[in-house]
PDB file of C-alpha atoms in Angstrom:
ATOM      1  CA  UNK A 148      98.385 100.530  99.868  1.00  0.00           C
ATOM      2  CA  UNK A 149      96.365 103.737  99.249  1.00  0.00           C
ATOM      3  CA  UNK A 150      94.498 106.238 101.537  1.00  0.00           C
ATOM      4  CA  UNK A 151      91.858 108.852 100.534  1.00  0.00           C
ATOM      5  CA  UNK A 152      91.936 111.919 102.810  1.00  0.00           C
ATOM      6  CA  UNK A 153      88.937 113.645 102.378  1.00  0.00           C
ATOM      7  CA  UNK A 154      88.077 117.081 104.371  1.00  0.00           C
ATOM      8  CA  UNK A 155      84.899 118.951 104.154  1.00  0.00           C
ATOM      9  CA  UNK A 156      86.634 122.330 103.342  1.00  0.00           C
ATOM     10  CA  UNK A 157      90.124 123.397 101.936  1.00  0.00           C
ATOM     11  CA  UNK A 158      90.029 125.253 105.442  1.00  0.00           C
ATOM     12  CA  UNK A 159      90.580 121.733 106.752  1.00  0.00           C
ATOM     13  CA  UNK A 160      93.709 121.277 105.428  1.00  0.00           C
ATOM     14  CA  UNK A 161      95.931 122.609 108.475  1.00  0.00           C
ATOM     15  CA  UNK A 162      94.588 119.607 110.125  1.00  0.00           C
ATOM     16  CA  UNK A 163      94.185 117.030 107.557  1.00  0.00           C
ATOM     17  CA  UNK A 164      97.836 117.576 106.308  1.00  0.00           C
ATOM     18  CA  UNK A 165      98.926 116.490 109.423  1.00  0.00           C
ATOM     19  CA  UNK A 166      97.125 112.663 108.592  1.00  0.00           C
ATOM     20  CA  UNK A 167      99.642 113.420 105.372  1.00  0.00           C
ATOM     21  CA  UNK A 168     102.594 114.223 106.680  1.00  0.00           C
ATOM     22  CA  UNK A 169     102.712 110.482 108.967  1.00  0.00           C
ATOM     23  CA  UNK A 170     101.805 108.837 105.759  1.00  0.00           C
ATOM     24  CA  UNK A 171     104.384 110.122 103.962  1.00  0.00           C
ATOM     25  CA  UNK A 172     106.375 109.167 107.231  1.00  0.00           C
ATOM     26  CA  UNK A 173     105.443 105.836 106.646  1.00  0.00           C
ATOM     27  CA  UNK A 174     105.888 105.607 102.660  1.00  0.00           C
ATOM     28  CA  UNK A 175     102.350 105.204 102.032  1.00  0.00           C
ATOM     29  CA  UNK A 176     100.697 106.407  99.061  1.00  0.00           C
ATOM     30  CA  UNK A 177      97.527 108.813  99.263  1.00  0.00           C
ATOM     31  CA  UNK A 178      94.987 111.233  97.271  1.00  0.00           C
ATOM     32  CA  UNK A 179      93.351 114.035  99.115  1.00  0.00           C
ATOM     33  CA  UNK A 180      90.085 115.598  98.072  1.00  0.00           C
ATOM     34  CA  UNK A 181      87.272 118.364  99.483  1.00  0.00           C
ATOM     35  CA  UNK A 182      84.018 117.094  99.363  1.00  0.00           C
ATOM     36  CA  UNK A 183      81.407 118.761 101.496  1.00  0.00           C
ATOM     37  CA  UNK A 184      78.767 117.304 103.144  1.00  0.00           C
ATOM     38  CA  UNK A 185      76.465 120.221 102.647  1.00  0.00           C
ATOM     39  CA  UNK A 186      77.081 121.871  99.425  1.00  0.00           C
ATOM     40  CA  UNK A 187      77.996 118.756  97.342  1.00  0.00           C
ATOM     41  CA  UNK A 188      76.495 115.783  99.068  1.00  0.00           C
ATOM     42  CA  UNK A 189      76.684 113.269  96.073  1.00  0.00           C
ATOM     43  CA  UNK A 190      80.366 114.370  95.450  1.00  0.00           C
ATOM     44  CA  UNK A 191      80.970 112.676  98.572  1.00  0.00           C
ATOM     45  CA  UNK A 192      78.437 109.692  97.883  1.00  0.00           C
ATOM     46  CA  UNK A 193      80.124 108.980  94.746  1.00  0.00           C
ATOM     47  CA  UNK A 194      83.819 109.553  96.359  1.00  0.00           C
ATOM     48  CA  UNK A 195      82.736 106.995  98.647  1.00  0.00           C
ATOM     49  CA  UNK A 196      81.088 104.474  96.567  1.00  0.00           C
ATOM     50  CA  UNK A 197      83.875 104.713  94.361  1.00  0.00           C
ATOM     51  CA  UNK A 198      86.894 104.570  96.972  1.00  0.00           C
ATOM     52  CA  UNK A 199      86.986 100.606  96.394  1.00  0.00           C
ATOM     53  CA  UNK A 200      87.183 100.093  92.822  1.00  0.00           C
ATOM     54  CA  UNK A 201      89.837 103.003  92.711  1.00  0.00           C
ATOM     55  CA  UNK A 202      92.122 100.809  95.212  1.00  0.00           C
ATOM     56  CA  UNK A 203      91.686 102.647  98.017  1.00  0.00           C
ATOM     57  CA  UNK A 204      92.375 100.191 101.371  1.00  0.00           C
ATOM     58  CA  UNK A 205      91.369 103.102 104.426  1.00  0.00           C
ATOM     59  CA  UNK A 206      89.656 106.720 103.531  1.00  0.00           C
ATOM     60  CA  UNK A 207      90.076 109.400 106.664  1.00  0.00           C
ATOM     61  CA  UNK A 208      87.165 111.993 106.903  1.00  0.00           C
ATOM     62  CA  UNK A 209      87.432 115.097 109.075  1.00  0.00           C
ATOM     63  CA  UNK A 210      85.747 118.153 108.560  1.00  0.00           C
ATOM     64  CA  UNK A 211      86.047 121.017 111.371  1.00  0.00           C
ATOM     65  CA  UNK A 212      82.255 122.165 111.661  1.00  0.00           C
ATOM     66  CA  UNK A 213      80.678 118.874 110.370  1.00  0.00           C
ATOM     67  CA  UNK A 214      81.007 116.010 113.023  1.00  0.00           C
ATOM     68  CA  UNK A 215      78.378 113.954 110.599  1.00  0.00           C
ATOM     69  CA  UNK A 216      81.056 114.312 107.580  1.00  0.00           C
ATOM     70  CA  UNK A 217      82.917 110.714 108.211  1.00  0.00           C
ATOM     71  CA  UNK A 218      79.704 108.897 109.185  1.00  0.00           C
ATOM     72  CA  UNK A 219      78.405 110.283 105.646  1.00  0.00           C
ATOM     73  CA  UNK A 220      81.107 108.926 104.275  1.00  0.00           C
ATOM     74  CA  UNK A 221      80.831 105.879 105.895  1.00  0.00           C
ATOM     75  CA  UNK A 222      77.496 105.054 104.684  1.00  0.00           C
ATOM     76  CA  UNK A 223      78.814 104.960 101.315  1.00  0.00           C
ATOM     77  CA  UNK A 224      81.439 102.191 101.600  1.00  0.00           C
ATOM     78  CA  UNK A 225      82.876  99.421 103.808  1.00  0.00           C
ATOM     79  CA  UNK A 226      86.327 100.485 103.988  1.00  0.00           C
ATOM     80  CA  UNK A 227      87.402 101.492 107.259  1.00  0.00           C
TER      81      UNK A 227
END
């Protein structure tokens, strides 16, 4: 199995890495990316759209200031 973590801002990180940390717990593999909602909206519309094909099974979204960020992402795919 593979998870996309995706944050809206490398400033993210300190919280994201912490999704990271219990996957690598766990022995699961995962990519992490920043793709903002605001200054590169198809970046995450493609990330999205593409998470699928790429074998991605479960993407988690967070981004500190954007509490739209993971239902962007959401619109973009039907993994959970």
């Amino acid at each position: 199995m593979k998870v996309g973590i995706i944050m809206g801002s490398k400033s993210d990180w300190p919280t994201m890495k912490l999704a990271a940390e219990m996957l690598d717990t766990f022995g699961v593999s995962y990519e992490t990316k920043v793709v903002s909602a605001h200054r590169t909206p198809q970046l995450l519309a493609d990330y999205a759209t593409s998470a699928k094909e790429r074998g991605l099974k479960v993407i988690i979204a967070g981004a500190g200031g954007a509490a739209h960020f993971p239902g962007m992402a959401a619109a973009f795919t039907s993994l959970p």
